[in-house]
Tab-separated table of C-alpha atoms and ligand atoms in Angstrom:
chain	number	residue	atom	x	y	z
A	599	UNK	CA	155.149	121.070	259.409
A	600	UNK	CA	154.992	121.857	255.696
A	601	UNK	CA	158.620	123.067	254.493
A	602	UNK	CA	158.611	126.417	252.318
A	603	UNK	CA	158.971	126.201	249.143
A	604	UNK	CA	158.157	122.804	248.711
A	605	UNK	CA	154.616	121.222	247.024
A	606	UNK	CA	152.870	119.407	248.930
A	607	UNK	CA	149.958	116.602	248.174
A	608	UNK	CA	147.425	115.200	251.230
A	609	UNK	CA	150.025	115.861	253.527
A	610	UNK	CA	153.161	114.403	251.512
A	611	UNK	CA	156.263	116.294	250.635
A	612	UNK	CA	156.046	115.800	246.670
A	613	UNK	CA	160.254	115.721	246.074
A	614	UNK	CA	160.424	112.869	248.862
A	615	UNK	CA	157.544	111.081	247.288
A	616	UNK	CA	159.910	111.396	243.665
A	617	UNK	CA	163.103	110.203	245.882
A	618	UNK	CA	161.339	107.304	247.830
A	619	UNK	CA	159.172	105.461	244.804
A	620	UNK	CA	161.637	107.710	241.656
A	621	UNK	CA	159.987	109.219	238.917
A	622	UNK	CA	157.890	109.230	236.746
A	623	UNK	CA	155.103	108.334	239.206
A	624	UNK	CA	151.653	108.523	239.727
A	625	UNK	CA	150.369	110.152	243.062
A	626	UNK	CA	146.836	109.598	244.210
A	627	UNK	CA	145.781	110.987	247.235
A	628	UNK	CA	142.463	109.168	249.174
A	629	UNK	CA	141.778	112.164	251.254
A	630	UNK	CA	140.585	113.665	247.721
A	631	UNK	CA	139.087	110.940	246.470
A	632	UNK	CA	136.496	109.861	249.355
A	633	UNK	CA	135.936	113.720	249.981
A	634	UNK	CA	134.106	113.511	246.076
A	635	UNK	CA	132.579	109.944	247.171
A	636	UNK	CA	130.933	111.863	250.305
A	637	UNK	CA	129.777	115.105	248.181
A	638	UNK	CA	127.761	112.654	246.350
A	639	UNK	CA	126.531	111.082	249.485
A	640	UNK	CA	125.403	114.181	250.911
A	641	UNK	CA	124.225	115.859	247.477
A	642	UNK	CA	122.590	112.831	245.799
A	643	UNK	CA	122.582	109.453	247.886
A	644	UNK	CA	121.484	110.370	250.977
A	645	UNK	CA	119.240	113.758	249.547
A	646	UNK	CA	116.843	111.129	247.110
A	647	UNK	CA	115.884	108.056	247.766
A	648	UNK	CA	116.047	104.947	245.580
A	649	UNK	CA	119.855	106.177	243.943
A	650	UNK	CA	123.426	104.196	243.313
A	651	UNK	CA	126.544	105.935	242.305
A	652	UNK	CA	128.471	103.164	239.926
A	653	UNK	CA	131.670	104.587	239.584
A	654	UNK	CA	132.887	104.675	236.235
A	655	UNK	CA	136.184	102.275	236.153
A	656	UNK	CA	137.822	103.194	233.112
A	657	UNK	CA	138.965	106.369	234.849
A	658	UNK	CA	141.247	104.943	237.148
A	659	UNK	CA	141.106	101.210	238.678
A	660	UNK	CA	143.698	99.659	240.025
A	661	UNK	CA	142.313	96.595	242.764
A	662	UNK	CA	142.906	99.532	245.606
A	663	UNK	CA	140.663	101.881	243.902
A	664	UNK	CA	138.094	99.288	243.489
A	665	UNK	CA	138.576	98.510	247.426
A	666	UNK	CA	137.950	102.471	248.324
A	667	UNK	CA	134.931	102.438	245.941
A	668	UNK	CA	133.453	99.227	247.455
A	669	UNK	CA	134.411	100.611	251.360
A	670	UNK	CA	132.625	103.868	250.545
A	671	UNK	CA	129.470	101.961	249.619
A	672	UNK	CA	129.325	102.298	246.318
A	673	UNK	CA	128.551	100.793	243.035
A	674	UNK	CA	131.223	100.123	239.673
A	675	UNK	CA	130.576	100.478	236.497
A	676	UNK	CA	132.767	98.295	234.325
A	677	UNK	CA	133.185	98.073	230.280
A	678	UNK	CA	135.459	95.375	230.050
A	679	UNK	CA	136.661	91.417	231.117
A	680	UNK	CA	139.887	92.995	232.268
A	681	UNK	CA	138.164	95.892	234.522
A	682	UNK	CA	134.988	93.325	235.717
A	683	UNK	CA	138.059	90.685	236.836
A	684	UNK	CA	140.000	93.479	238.223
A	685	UNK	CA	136.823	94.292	240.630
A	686	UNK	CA	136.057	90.374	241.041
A	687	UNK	CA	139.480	89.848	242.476
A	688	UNK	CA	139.523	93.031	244.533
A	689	UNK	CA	136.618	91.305	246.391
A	690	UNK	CA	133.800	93.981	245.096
A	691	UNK	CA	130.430	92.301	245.696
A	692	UNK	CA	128.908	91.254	242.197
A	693	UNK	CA	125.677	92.193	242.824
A	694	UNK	CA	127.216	96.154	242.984
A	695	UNK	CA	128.451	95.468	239.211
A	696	UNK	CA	127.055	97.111	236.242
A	697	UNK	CA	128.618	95.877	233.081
A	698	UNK	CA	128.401	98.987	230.014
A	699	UNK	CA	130.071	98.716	226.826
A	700	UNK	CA	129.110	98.764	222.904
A	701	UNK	CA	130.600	95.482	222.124
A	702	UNK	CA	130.673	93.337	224.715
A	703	UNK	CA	132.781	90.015	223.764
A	704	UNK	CA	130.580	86.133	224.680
A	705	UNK	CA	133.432	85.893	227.240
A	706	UNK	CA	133.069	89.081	228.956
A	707	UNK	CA	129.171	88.608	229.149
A	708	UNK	CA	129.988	85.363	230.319
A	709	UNK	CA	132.057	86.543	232.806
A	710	UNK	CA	129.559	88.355	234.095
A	711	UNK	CA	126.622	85.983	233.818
A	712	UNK	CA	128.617	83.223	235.720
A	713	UNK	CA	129.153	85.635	238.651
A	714	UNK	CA	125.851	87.265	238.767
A	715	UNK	CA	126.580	90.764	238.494
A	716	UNK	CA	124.014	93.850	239.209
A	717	UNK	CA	122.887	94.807	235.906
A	718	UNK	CA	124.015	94.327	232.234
A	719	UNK	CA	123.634	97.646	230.146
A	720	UNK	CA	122.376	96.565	227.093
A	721	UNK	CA	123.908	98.470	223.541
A	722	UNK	CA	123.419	96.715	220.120
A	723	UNK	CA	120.877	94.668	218.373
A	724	UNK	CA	122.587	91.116	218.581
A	725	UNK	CA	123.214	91.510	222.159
A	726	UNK	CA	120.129	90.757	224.256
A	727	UNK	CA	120.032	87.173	222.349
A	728	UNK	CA	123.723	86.339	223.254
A	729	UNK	CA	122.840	87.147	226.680
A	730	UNK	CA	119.674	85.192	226.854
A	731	UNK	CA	121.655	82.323	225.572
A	732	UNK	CA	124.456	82.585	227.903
A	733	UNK	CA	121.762	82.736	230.666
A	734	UNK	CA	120.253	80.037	229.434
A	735	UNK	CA	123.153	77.395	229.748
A	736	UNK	CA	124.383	78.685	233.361
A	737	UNK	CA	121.063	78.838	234.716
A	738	UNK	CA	120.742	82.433	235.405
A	739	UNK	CA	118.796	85.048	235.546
A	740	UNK	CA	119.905	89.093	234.693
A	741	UNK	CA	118.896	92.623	235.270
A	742	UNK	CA	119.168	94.950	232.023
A	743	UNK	CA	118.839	98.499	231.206
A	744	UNK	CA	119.173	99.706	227.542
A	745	UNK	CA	121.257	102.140	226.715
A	746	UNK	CA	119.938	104.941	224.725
A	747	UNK	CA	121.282	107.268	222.448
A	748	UNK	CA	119.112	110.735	222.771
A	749	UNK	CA	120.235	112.447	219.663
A	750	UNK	CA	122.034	115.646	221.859
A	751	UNK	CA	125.014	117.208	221.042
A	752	UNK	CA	127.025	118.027	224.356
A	753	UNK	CA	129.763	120.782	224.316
A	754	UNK	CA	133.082	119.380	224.346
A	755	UNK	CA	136.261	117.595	223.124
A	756	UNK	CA	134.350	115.186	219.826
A	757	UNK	CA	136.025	112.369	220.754
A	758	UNK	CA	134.713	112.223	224.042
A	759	UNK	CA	130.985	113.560	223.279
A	760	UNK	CA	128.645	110.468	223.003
A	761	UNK	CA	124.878	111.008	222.797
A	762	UNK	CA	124.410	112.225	219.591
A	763	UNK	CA	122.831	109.916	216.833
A	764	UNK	CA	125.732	109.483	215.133
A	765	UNK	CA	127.536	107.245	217.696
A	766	UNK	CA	128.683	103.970	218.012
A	767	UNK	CA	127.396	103.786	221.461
A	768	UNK	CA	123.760	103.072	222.208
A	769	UNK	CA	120.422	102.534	220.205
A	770	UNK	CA	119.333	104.853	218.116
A	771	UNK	CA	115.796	106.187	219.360
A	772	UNK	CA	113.870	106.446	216.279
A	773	UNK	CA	114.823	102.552	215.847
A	774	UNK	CA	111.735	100.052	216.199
A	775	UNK	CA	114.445	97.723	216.850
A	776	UNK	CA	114.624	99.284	219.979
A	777	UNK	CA	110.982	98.476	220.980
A	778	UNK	CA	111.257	95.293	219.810
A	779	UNK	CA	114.348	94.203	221.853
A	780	UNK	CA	112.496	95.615	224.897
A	781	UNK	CA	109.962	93.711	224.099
A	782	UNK	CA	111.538	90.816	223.669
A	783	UNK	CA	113.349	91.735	227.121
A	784	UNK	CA	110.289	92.058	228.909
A	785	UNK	CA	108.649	88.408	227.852
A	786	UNK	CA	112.067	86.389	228.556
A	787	UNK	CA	112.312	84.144	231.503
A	788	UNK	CA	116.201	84.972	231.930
A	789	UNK	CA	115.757	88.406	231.876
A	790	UNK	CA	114.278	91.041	234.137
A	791	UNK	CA	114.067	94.478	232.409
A	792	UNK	CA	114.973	97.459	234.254
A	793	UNK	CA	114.734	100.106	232.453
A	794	UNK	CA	116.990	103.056	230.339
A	795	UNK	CA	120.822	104.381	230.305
A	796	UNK	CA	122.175	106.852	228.620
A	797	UNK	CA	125.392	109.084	228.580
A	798	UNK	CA	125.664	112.038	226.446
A	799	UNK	CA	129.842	112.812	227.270
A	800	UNK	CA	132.336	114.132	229.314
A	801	UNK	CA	133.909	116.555	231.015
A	802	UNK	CA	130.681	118.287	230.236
A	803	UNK	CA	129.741	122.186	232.575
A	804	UNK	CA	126.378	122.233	231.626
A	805	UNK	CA	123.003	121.210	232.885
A	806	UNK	CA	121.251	121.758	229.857
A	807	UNK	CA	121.905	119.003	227.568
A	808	UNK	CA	121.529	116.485	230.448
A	809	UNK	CA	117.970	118.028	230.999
A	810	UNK	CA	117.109	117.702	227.544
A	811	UNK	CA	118.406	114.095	227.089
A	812	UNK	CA	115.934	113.057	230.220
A	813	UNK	CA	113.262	114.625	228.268
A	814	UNK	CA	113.621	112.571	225.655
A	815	UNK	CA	114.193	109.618	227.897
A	816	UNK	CA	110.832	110.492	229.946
A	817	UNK	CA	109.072	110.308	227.003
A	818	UNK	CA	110.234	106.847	226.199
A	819	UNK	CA	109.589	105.594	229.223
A	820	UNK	CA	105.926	106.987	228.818
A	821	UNK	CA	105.991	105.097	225.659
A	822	UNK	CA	107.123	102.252	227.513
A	823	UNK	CA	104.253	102.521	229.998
A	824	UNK	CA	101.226	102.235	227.133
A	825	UNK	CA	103.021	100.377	224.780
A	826	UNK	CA	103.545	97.108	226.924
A	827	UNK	CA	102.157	98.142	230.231
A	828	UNK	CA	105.456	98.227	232.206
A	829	UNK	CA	107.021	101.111	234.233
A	830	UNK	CA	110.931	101.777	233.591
A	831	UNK	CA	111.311	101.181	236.999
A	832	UNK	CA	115.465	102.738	236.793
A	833	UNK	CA	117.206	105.071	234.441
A	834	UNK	CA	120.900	105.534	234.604
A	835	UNK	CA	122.411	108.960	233.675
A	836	UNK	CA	125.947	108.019	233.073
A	837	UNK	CA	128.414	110.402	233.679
A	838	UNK	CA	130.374	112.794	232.175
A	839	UNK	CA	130.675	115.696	235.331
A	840	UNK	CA	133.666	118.161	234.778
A	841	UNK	CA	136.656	118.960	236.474
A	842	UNK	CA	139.432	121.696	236.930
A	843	UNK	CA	142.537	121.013	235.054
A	844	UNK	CA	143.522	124.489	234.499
A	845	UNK	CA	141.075	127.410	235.567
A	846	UNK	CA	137.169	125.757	234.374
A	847	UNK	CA	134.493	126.766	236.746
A	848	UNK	CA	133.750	123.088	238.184
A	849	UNK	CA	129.995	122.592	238.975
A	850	UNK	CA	128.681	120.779	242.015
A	851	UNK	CA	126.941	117.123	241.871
A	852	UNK	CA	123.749	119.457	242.517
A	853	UNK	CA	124.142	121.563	240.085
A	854	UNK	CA	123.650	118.907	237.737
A	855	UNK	CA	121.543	116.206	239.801
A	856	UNK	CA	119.032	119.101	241.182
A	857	UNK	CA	117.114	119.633	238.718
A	858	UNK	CA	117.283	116.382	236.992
A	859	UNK	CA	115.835	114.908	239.856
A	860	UNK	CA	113.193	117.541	239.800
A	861	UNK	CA	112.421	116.695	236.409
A	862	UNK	CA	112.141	112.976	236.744
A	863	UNK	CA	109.883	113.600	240.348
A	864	UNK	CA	107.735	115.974	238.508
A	865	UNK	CA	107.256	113.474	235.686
A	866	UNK	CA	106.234	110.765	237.761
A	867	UNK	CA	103.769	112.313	239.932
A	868	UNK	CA	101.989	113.726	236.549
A	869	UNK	CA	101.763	109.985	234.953
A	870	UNK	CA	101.033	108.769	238.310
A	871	UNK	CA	103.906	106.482	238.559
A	872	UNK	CA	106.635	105.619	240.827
A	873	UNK	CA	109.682	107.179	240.379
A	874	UNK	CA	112.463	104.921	239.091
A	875	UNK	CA	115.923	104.401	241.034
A	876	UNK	CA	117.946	106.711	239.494
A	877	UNK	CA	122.164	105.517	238.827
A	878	UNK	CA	125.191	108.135	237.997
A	879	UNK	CA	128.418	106.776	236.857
A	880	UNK	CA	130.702	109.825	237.551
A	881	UNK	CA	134.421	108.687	236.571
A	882	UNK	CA	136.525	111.621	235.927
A	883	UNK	CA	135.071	113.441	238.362
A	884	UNK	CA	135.520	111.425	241.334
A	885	UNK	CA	139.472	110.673	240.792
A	886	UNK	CA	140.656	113.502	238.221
A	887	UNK	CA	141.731	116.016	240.727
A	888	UNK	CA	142.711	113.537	242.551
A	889	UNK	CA	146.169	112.524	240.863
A	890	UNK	CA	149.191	114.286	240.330
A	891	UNK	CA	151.946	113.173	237.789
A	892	UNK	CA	155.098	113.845	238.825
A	893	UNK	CA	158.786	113.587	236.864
A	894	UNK	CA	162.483	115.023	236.938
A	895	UNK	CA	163.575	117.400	234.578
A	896	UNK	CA	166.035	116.468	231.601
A	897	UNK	CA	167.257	118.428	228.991
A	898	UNK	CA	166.780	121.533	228.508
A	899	UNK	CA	166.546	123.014	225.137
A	900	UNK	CA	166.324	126.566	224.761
A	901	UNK	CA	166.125	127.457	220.948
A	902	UNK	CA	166.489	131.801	221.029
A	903	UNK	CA	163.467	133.307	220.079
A	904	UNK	CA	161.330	130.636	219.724
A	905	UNK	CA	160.608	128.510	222.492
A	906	UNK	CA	162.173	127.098	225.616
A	907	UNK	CA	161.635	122.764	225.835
A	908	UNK	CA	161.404	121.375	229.066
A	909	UNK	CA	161.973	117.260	228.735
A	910	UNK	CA	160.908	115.606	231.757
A	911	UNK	CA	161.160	111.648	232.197
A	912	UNK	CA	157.678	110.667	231.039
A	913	UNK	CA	155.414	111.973	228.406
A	914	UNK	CA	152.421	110.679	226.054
A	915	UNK	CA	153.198	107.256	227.617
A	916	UNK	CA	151.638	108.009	230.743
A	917	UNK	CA	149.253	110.933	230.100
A	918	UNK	CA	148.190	110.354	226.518
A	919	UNK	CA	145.412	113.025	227.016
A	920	UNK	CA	147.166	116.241	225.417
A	921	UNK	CA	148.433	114.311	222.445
A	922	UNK	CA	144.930	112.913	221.707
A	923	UNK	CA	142.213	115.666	222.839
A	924	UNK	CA	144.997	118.744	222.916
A	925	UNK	CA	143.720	118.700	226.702
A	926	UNK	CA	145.555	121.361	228.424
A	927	UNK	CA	147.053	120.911	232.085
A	928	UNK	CA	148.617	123.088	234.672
A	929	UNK	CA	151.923	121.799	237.017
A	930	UNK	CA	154.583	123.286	239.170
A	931	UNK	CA	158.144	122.511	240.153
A	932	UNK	CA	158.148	121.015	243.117
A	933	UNK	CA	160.733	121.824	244.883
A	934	UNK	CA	160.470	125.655	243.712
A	935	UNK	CA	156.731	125.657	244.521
A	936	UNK	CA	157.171	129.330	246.171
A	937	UNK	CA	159.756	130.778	243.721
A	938	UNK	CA	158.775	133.929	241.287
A	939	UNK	CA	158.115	132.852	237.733
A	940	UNK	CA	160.113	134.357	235.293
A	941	UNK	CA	160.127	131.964	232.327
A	942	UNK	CA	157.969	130.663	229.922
A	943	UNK	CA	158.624	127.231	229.182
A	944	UNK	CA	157.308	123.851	227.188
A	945	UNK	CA	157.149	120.902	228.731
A	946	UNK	CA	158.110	117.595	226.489
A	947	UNK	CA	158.049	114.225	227.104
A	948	UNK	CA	160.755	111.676	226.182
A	949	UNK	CA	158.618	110.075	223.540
A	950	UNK	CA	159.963	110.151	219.975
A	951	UNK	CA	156.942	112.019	218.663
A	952	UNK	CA	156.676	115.627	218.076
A	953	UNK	CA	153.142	115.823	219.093
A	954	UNK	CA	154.509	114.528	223.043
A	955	UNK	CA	154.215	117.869	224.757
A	956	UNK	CA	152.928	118.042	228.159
A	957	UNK	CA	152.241	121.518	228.427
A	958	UNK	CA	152.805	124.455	226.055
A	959	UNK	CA	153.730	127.820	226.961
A	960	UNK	CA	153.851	127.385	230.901
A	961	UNK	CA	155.096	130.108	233.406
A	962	UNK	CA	157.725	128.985	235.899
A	963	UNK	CA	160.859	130.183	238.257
A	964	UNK	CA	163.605	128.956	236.202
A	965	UNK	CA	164.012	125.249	235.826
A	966	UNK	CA	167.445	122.907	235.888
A	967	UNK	CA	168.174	119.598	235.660
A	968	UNK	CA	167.222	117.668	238.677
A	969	UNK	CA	164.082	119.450	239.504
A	970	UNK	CA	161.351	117.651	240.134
A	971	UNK	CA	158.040	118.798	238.106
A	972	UNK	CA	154.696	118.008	239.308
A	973	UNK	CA	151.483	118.403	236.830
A	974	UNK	CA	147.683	118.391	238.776
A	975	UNK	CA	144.791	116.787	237.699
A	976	UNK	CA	146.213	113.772	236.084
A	977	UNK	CA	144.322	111.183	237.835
A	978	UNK	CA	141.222	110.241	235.594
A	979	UNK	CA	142.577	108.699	232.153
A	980	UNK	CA	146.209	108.912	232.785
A	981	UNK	CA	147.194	105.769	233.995
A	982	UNK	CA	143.896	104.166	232.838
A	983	UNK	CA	145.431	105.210	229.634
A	984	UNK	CA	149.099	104.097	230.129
A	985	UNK	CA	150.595	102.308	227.238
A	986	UNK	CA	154.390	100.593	226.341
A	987	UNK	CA	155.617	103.396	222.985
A	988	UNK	CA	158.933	103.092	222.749
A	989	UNK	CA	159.310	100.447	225.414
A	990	UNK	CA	158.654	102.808	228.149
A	991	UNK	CA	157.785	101.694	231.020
A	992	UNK	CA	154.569	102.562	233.344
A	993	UNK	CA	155.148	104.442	235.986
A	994	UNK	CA	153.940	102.919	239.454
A	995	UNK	CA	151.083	104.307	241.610
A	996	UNK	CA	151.540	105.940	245.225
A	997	UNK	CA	148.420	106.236	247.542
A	998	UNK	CA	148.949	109.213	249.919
A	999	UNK	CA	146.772	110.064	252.947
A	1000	UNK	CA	147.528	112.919	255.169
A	1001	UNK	CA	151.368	112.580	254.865
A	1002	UNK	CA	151.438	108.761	254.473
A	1003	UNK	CA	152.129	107.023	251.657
A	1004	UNK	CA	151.946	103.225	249.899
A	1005	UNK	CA	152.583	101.835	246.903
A	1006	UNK	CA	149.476	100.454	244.654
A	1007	UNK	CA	150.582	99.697	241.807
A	1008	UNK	CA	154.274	98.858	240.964
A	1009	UNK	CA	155.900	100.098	238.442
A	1010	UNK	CA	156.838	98.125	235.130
A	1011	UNK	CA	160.348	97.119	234.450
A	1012	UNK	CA	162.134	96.231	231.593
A	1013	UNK	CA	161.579	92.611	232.075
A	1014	UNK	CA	157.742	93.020	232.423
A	1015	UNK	CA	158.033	94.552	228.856
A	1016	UNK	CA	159.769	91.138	227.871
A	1017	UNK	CA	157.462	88.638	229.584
A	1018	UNK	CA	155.294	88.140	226.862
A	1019	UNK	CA	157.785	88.225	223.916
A	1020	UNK	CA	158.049	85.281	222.382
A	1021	UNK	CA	161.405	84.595	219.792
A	1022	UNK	CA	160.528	81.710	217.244
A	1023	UNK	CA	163.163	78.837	217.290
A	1024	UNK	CA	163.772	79.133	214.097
A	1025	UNK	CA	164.712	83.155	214.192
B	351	LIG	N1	129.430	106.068	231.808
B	351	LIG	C1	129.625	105.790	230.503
B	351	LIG	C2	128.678	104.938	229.815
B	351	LIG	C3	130.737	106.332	229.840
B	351	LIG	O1	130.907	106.070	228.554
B	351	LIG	C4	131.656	107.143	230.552
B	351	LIG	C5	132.838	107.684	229.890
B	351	LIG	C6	131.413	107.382	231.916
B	351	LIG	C7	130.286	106.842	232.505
B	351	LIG	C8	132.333	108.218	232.773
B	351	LIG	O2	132.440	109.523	232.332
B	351	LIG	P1	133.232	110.603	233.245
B	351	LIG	O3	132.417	110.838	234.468
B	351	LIG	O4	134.551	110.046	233.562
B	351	LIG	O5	133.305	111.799	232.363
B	351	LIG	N2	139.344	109.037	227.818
B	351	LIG	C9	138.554	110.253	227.790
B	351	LIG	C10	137.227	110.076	228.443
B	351	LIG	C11	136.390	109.015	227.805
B	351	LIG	C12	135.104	108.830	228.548
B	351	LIG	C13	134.320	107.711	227.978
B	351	LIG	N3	133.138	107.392	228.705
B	351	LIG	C14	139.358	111.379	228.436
B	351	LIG	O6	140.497	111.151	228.836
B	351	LIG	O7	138.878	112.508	228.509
């Protein structure tokens, strides 16, 4: 029985989460998270043939989340040694690893040469070679895609748009290099050439710019086709699907996947080919609205007539988002989750940094020490994100499911932020 009053998460009273694991903490609940890994079963995997979800890691990927991605079935898309080892240790079958990233260190790609992993996203010049070479000595072979840069602006926060030309991610289309590497992919004995990726942002609403990037994309592939007599035989359309963090209008999977499937179907039957497997890599939109953050109330500042401060026990530290990308949130106190609201408030983290505010201008019942504040959508690039300023420590991560809870990942303590401090002998 839920208590009035009181917030609730998957079943879990949120100010007996904060007094059983303290706060700050991460809550993730897995009730939300495989519901969004079976919308894409229903509105992608299992409606057109020949497709993979590779969930993008960087979003959120501690060894549980990579076991819950590899028991739903599906794929991970990793762009570093530190999240490909994370998924190697969880146990996630290699062959369901796709390895993306625009500079890709000879250890990483060895890394992920040595354990034969699904594909290797190729994205700069030098890189094919390195990768040839690595093959080379461990006697393997490797699946590549190229990832493509198709010159489109999508609508949102600049830091996190990544498609247009100028980018540091991809090749640039009108590039002959870009022939030539495919080229060169397509002859090699250690390489078997897949076909394109690209990804034109995030936390992206419309269809449009993902239907014009596929254009362009088509028509390489076309290019492809008379130019060397080979058929892209999958494109990857990365991911980038919004989510709600305060009032947006979240799209469905088909919304977005519809008509891009339409397009590429359309496509093939005209040049007579097969279609290609199609891959997403949806991050954000699997796990955002799937985390809560969740603190105690500090001080309280309340300077007359110009704004109220609410401090709470975490901050920038563990969701660096607003301070980077101004994002904007939404959060409740818990344990007033019913109460009329009758103030507006700011809530500020504990970092010494002006710019650590939480949220600006918020409406709630009126808050006091002790209460325990919960903020939603916080569970794509918030602990992903985590970092040590000011020697604070990162909060731990609770799994909840229908009123149960575990711990994931524990929290730091102060001697974790010691272990690797080193004090010269002669200091
Ligand atoms: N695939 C590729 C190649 C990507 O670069 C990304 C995100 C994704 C997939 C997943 O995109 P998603 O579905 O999560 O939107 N830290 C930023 C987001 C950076 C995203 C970078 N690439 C944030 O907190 O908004």
């Amino acid at each position: 029985m839920e208590e009035k009053n009181k917030l609730y998460f998957d079943g879990c009273d949120v100010t007996e989460l904060a007094k059983e694991y303290g706060t700050p903490l991460y809550v993730m609940s897995e009730t939300a998270i495989v519901g969004k890994f079976s919308q894409l079963k229903e509105e992608f995997l299992d409606k057109y043939e020949n497709t993979r979800v590779a969930y993008a890691a960087k979003a959120f990927f501690p060894m549980a989340m990579a076991k819950i991605a590899e028991r739903e079935g599906m794929c991970v898309d990793v762009v570093s040694g530190g999240e490909l080892y994370t998924a190697l240790k969880a146990g996630f079958p290699p062959e369901r690893i796709e390895f993306n990233g625009n500079n890709k260190l000879p250890d990483e790609l060895r890394l992920a040469v040595k354990n034969g992993i699904g594909r290797i996203i190729v994205d700069g010049f030098s890189e094919l070679e390195r990768i040839e070479e690595i093959c080379k000595e461990e006697n393997r072979r490797i699946s590549v895609l190229f990832r493509v840069t198709p010159g489109i602006k999508a609508d949102s926060h600049d830091y996190i748009v990544t498609g247009k030309k100028d980018s540091k991610f991809g090749f640039p289309l009108d590039d002959e290099v870009l022939q030539d590497q495919i080229s060169r992919a397509i002859q090699s004995e250690y390489i078997d050439f897949k076909g394109l990726h690209f990804h034109i942002g995030s936390q992206l609403f419309d269809n449009g710019p993902y239907l014009q990037a596929l254009d362009i994309i088509l028509e390489l592939t076309k290019k492809i086709r008379e130019k060397f007599g080979v058929d892209v035989s999958e494109i990857n359309f990365g991911g980038g699907f919004g989510i709600q963090y305060i009032d947006e209008e979240r799209k469905s999977y088909s919304y977005f996947l519809d008509p891009m499937m339409e397009k590429m179907e359309k496509f093939c039957r005209e040049e007579g080919m097969e279609r290609p497997a199609v891959v997403i890599e949806p991050g954000r939109s699997i796990v955002g609205e799937a985390g809560i953050s969740v603190y105690t109330i500090g001080q309280i500042k309340d300077i007359k007539g110009v704004r109220k401060y609410v401090s709470v026990d975490g901050g920038m530290t563990d969701n660096i988002r607003p301070a980077l990308y101004q994002s904007l949130y939404t959060g409740v106190i818990a344990n007033k989750a019913d109460e009329e609201k009758t103030e507006t408030v700011t809530i500020c983290g504990k970092c010494c940094e002006s710019g650590d505010i939480l949220i600006r201008d918020l409406k709630v019942p009126e808050p006091e020490q002790g209460d325990i504040f919960a903020i939603f959508s916080t569970g794509a690039y918030g602990y992903s994100m985590a970092s040590n300023y000011n020697r604070n420590c990162i909060p731990p991560v609770v799994l909840v499911k229908e009123g149960k809870s575990r711990l994931i990942v524990k929290g730091q303590d102060y001697e974790d932020l010691l272990r690797n401090d080193i004090i010269p002998e002669d200091l």
